[in-house]
CSV table of C-alpha atoms and ligand atoms in Angstrom, one decimal:
chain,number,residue,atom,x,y,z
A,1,UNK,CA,-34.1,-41.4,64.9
A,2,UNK,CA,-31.9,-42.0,68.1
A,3,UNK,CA,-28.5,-40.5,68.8
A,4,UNK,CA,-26.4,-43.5,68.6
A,5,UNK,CA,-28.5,-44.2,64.9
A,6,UNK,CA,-28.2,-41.3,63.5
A,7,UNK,CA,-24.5,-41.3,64.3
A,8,UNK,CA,-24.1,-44.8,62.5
A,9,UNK,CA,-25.7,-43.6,59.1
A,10,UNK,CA,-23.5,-40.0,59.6
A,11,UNK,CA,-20.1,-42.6,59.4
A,12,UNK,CA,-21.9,-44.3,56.7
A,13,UNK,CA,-22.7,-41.0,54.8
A,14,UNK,CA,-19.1,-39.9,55.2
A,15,UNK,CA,-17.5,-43.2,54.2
A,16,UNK,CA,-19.8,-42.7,50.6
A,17,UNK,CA,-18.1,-39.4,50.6
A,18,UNK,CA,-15.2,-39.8,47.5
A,19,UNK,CA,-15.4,-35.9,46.4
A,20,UNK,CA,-15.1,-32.3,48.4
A,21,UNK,CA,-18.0,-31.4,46.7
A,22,UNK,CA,-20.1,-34.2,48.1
A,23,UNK,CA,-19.4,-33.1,51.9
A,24,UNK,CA,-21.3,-29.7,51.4
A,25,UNK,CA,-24.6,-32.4,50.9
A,26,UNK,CA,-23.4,-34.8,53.6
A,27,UNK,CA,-23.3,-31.3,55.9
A,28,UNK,CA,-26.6,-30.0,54.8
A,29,UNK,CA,-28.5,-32.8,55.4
A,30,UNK,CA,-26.7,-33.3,58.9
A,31,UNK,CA,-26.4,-29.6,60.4
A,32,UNK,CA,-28.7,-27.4,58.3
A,33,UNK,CA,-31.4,-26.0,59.8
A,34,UNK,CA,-33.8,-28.6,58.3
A,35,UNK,CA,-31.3,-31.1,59.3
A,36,UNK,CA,-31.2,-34.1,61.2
A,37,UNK,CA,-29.4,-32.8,64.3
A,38,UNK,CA,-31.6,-29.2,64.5
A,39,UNK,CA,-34.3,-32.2,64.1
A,40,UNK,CA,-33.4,-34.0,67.4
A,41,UNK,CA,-32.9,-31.0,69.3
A,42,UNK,CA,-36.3,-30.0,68.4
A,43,UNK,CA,-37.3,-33.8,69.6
A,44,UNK,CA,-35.8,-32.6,73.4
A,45,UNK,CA,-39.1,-30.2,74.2
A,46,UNK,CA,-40.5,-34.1,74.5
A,47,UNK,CA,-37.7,-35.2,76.7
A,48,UNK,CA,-38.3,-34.6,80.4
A,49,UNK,CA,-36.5,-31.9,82.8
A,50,UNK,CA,-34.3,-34.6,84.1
A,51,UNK,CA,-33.3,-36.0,80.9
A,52,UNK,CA,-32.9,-32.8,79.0
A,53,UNK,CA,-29.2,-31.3,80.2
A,54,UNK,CA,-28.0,-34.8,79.3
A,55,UNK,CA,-29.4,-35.3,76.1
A,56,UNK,CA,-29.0,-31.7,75.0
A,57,UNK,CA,-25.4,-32.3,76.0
A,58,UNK,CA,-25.5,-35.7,74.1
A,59,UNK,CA,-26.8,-33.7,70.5
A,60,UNK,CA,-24.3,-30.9,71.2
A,61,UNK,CA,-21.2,-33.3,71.7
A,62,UNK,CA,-22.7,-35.3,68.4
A,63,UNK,CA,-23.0,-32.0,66.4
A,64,UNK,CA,-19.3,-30.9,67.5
A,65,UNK,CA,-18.2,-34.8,65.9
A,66,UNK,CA,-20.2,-34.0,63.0
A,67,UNK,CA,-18.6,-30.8,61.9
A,68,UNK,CA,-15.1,-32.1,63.4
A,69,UNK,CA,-15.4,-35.3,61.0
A,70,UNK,CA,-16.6,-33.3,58.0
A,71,UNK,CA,-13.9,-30.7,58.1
A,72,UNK,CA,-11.4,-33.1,58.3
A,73,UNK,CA,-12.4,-35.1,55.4
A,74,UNK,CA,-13.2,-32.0,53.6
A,75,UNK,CA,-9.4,-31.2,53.6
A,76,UNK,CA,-8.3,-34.5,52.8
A,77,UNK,CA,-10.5,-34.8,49.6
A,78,UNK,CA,-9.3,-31.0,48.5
A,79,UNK,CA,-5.7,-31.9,49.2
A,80,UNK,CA,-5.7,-35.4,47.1
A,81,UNK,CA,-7.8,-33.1,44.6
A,82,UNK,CA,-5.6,-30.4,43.9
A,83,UNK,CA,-3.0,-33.1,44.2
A,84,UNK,CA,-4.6,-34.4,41.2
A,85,UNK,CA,-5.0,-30.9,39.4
A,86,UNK,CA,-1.3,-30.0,40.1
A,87,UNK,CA,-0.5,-33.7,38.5
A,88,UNK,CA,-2.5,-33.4,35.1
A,89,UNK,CA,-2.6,-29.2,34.6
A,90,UNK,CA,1.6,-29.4,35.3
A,91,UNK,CA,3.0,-26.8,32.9
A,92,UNK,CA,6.3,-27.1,31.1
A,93,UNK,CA,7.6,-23.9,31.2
A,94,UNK,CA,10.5,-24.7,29.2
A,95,UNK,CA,8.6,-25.7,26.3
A,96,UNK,CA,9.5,-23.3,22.8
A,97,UNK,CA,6.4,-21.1,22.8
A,98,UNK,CA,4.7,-20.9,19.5
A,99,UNK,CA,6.2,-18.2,17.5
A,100,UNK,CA,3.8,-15.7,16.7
A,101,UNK,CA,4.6,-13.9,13.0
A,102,UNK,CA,5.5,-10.4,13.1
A,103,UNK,CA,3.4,-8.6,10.9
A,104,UNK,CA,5.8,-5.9,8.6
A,105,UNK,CA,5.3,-3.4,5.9
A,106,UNK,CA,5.2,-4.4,2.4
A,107,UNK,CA,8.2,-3.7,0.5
A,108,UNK,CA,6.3,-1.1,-2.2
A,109,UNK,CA,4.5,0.4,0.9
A,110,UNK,CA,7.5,0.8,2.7
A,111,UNK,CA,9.5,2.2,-0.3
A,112,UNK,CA,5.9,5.0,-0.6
A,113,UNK,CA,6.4,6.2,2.4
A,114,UNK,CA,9.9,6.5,1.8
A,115,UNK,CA,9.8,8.7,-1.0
A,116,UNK,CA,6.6,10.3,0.3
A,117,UNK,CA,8.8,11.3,3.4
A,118,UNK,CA,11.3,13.0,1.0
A,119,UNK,CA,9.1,14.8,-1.2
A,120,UNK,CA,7.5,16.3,2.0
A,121,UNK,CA,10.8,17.9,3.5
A,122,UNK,CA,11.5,18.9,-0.2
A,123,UNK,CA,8.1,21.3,0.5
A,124,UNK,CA,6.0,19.3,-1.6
A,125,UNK,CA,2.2,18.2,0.0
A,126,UNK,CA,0.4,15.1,-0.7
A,127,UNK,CA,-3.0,14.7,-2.6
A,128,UNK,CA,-5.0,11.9,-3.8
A,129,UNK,CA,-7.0,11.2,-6.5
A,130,UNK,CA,-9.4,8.9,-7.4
A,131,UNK,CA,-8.6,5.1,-8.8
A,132,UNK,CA,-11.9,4.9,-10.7
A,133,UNK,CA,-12.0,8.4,-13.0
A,134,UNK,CA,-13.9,9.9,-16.0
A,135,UNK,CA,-11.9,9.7,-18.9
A,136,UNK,CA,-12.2,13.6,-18.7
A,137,UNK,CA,-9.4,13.6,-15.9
A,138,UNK,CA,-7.2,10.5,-17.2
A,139,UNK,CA,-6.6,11.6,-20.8
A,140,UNK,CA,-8.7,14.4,-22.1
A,141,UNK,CA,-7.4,17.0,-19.3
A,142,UNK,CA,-4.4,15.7,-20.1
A,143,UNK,CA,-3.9,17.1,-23.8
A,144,UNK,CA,-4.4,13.0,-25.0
A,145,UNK,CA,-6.0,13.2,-28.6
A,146,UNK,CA,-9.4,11.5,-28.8
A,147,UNK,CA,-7.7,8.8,-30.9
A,148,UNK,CA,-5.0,8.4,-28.7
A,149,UNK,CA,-3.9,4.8,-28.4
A,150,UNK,CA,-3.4,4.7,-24.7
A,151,UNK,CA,-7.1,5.1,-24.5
A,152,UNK,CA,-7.8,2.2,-26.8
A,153,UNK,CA,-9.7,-1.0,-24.6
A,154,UNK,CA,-6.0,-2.8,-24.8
A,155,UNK,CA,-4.7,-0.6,-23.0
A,156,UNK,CA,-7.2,0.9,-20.9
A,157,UNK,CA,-9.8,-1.2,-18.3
A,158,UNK,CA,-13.1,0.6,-19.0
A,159,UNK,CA,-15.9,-0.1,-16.6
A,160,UNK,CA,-18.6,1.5,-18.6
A,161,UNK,CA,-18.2,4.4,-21.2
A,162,UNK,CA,-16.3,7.7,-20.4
A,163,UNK,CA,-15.5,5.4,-16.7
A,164,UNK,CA,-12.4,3.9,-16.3
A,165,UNK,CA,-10.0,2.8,-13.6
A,166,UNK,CA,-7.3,5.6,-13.8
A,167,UNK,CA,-3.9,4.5,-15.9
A,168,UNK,CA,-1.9,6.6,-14.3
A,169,UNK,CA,-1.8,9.2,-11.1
A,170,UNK,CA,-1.5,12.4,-13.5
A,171,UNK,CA,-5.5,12.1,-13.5
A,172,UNK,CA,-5.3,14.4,-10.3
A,173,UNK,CA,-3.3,16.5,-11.9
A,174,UNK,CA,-6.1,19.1,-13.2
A,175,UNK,CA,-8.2,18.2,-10.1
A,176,UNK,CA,-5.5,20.3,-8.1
A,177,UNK,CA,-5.2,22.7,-10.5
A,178,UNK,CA,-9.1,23.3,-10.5
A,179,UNK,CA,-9.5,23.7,-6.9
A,180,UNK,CA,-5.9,25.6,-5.9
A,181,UNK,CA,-4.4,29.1,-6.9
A,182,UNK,CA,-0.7,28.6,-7.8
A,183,UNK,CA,1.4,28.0,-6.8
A,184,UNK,CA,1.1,24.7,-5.9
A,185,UNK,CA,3.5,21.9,-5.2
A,186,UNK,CA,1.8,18.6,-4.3
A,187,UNK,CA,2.7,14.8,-5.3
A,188,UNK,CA,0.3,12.4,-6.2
A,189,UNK,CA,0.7,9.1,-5.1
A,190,UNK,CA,-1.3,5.9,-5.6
A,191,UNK,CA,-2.6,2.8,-7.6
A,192,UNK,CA,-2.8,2.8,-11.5
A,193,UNK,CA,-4.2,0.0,-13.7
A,194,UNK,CA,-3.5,-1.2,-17.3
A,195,UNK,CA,-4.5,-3.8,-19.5
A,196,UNK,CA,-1.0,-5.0,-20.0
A,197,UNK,CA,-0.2,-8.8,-20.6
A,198,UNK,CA,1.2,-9.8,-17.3
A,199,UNK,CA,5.0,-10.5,-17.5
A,200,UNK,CA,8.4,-9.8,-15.6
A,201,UNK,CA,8.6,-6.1,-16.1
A,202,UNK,CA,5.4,-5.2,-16.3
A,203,UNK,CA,1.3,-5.9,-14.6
A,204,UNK,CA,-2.4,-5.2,-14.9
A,205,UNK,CA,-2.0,-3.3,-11.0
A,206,UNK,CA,0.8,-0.6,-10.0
A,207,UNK,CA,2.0,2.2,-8.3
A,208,UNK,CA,3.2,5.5,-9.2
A,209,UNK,CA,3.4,9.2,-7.5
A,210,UNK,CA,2.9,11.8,-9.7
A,211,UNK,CA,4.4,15.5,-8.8
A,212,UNK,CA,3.4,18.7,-9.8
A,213,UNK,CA,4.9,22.2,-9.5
A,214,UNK,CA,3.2,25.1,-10.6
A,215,UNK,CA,4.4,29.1,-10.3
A,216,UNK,CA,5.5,32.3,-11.9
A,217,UNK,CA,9.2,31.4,-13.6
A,218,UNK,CA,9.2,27.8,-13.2
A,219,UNK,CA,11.9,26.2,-15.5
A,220,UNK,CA,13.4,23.2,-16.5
A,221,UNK,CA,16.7,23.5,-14.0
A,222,UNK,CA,14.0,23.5,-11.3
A,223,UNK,CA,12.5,19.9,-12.3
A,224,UNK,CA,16.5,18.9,-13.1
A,225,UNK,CA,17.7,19.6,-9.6
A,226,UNK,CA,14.3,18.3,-7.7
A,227,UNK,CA,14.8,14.7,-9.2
A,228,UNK,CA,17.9,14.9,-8.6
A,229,UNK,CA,18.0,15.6,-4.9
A,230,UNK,CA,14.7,13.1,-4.6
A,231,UNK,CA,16.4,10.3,-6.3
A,232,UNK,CA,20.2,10.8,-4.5
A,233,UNK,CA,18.2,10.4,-1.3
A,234,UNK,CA,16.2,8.0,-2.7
A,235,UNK,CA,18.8,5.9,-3.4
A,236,UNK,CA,21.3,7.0,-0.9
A,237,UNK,CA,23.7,7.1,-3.6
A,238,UNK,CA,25.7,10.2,-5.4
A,239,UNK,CA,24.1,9.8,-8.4
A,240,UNK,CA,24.4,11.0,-11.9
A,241,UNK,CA,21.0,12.1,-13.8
A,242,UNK,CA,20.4,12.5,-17.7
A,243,UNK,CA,17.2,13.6,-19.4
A,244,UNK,CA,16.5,12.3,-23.0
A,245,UNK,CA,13.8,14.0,-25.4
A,246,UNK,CA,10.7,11.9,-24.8
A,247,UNK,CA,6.8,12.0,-25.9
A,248,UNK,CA,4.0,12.2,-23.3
A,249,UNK,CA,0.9,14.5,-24.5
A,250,UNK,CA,0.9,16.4,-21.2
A,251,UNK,CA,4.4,18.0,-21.3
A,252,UNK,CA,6.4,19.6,-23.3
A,253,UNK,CA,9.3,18.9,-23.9
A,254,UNK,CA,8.5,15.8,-22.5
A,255,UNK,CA,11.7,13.5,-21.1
A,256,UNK,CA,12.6,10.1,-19.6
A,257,UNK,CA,14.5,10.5,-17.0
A,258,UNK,CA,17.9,8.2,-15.8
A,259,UNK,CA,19.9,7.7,-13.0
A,260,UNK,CA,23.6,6.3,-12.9
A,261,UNK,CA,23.4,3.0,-11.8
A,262,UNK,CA,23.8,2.4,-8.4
A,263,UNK,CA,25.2,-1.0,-8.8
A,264,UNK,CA,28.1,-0.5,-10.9
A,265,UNK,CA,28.9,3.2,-10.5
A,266,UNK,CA,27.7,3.8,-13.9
A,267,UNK,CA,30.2,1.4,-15.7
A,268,UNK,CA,27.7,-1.4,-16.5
A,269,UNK,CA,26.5,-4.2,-15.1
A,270,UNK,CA,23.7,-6.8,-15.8
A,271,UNK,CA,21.3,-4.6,-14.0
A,272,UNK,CA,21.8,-1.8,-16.5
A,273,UNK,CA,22.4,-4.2,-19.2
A,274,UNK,CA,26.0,-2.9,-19.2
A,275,UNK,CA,24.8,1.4,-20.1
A,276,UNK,CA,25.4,2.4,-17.0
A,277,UNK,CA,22.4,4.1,-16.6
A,278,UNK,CA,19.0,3.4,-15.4
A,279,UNK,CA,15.6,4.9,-16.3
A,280,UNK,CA,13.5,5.8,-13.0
A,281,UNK,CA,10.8,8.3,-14.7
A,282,UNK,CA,8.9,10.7,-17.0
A,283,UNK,CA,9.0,14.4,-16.6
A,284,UNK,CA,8.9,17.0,-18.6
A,285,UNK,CA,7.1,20.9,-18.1
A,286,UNK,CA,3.5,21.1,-18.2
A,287,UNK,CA,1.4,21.6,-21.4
A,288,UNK,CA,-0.1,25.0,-21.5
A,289,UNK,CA,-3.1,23.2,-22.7
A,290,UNK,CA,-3.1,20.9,-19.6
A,291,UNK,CA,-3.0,24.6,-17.5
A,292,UNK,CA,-5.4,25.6,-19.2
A,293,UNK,CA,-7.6,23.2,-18.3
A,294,UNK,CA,-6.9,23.3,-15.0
A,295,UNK,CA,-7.9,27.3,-15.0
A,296,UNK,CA,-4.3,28.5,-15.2
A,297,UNK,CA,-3.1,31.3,-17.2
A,298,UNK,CA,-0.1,30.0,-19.4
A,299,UNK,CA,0.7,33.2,-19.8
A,300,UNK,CA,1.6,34.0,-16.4
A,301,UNK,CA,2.8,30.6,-14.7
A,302,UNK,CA,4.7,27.3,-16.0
A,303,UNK,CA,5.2,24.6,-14.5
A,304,UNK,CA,6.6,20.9,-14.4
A,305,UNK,CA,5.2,17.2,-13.4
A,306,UNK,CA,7.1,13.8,-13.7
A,307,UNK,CA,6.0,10.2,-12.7
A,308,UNK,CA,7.5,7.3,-11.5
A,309,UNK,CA,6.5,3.9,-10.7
A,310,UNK,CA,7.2,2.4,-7.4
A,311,UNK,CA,7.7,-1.4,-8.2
A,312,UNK,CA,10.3,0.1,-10.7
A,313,UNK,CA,12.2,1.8,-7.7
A,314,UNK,CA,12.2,-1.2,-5.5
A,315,UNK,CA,13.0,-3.7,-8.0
A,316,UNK,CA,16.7,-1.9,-8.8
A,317,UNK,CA,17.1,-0.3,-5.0
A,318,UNK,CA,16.7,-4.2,-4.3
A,319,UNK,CA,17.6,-5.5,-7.1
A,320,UNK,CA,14.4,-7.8,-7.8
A,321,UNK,CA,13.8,-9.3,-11.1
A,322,UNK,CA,10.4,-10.1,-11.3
A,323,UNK,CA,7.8,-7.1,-11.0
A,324,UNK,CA,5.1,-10.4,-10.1
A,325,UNK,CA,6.6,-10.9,-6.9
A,326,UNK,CA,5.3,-8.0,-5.5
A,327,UNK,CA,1.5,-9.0,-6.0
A,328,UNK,CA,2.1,-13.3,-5.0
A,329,UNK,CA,2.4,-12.2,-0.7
A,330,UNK,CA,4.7,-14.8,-0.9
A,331,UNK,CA,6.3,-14.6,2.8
A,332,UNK,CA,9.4,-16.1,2.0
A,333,UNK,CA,10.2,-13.0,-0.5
A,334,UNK,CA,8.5,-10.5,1.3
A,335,UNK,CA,10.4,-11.2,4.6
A,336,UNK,CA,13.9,-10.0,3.1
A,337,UNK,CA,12.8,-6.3,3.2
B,1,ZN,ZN1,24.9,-1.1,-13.6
């Protein structure tokens, strides 16, 4: 191919060129070292002397067009390309993001670690028991007569014979007691399970923390004046207690334990259903057959344990009505705390 040809099809291939990309082929083919112009300047050996400067000067100035023409058509197809880019990938930075939900503590987790904080700073150290336990640990341990009704099916959810998911957190209760010297102070806290029909105040799935102090002289002033100081903090409130005789077959004297309410002051109010006071727990001293089970001498040490249930707390520190709304992760609800 001549000079003046090979410059003709160059123009052509550069007219054909509509994208940046396609000029790297256009230059390839043109200046590469397999290209058309290293290809005539190979042809000059053939020329002779007297045509060679010339023609080699010829090539040279054609090359110099070449790469001239490309460049400049390289930048005009990247300009009008990003042109393009900038056009269709334009941002609007004043656009509402999309709001992102803010991921929170649920209210009966929240009000756990609450108390647990408390009980800690009132000396007491935290231990866990098992969900699924023998019914050695849930009721036997626990001075519960073999024809106990709390251990009937209704009540209980067996998963085979002597197995069962725990009813209550006392079940950890003699594990401590078993594996510590006294005297030991520890709450219990966790998840308990009953074969209750499903209604307002009560579910098949809940929460207590159990708490257990045993040493030498431990009396019933002692238990008085811890649930008191727990549940005034608790409840950020100057509250009022009152024991009244109860029945649980691990303590005795066993009592339920209330709390003035916090709504009213203690005069009544729909909350309290106009008594004035509000029960918050069980209690009572521990059996000396529960000590004895757990390898303590009744003779030398007493002690004293209570319970609670947490969706009880929060549903009068918030003053829910429906224990269900805690299990439904309905957002709307759940947001509020
Ligand atoms: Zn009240």
């Amino acid at each position: 191919m001549n000079l003046q040809s090979l410059r003709d099809q160059f123009l052509l291939d550069l007219a054909q060129c509509t994208h940046s990309k396609d000029i790297e082929h256009v230059k390839v083919s043109y200046l590469g070292k397999k290209g058309h112009v290293s290809a005539l300047m190979a042809d000059l050996r053939h020329a002779s002397s007297q045509e060679r400067p010339l023609l080699g000067q010829q090539i040279n100035d054609l090359k110099q067009e070449i790469t001239q023409k490309l460049e400049a058509r390289y930048e005009q197809l990247a300009s009008a390309e990003l042109n393009i880019r900038l056009e269709q990938e334009w941002i609007d930075v004043s656009l509402p993001g999309t709001a992102r939900a803010t991921g929170r503590e649920h209210v009966i987790v929240k009000t756990l670690h609450e108390a647990i904080e408390i009980l800690r700073n009132m000396g007491f150290s935290v231990q866990y028991g098992p969900d699924i336990e023998t019914e050695y640990y849930n009721f036997e341990a626990l001075n519960f007569p073999k024809d106990h009704p709390a251990r009937d099916m209704q009540d209980t959810f067996y998963l085979q014979p002597n197995i069962l998911l725990r009813t209550h957190t006392s079940n950890t209760q003699v594990r401590v007691m078993e594996s510590t010297t006294p005297p030991l102070r520890i709450i219990a806290p966790g998840k308990c399970f009953r074969s209750e029909d499903v209604s307002r105040r009560s579910h098949v799935s809940f929460h207590q923390i159990e708490g257990l102090y045993v040493d030498k002289h431990v009396t019933f002033a002692d238990l008085f004046s811890t649930l008191e100081e727990f549940f005034g903090k608790l409840f950020q409130s100057d509250l009022k207690m009152r024991f009244r005789p109860s029945y649980f077959p691990f303590v005795e004297p066993g009592v339920e334990v209330d709390v003035s309410c916090m709504m009213c002051q203690g005069h009544g109010c729909s909350i309290c259903k106009k008594s004035g006071w509000l029960e918050v727990a069980g209690a009572g001293m521990v059996h000396p057959e529960v000590l004895k089970y757990g390898g303590i001498d009744s003779e030398q040490y007493s002690g004293y344990a209570w319970g609670f249930g947490l969706e009880r707390i929060a549903m009068l520190r918030y003053g829910v009505p429906d224990i269900r709304l805690f299990m439904e992760n309905r957002l709307s609800f759940l947001e509020q705390f």
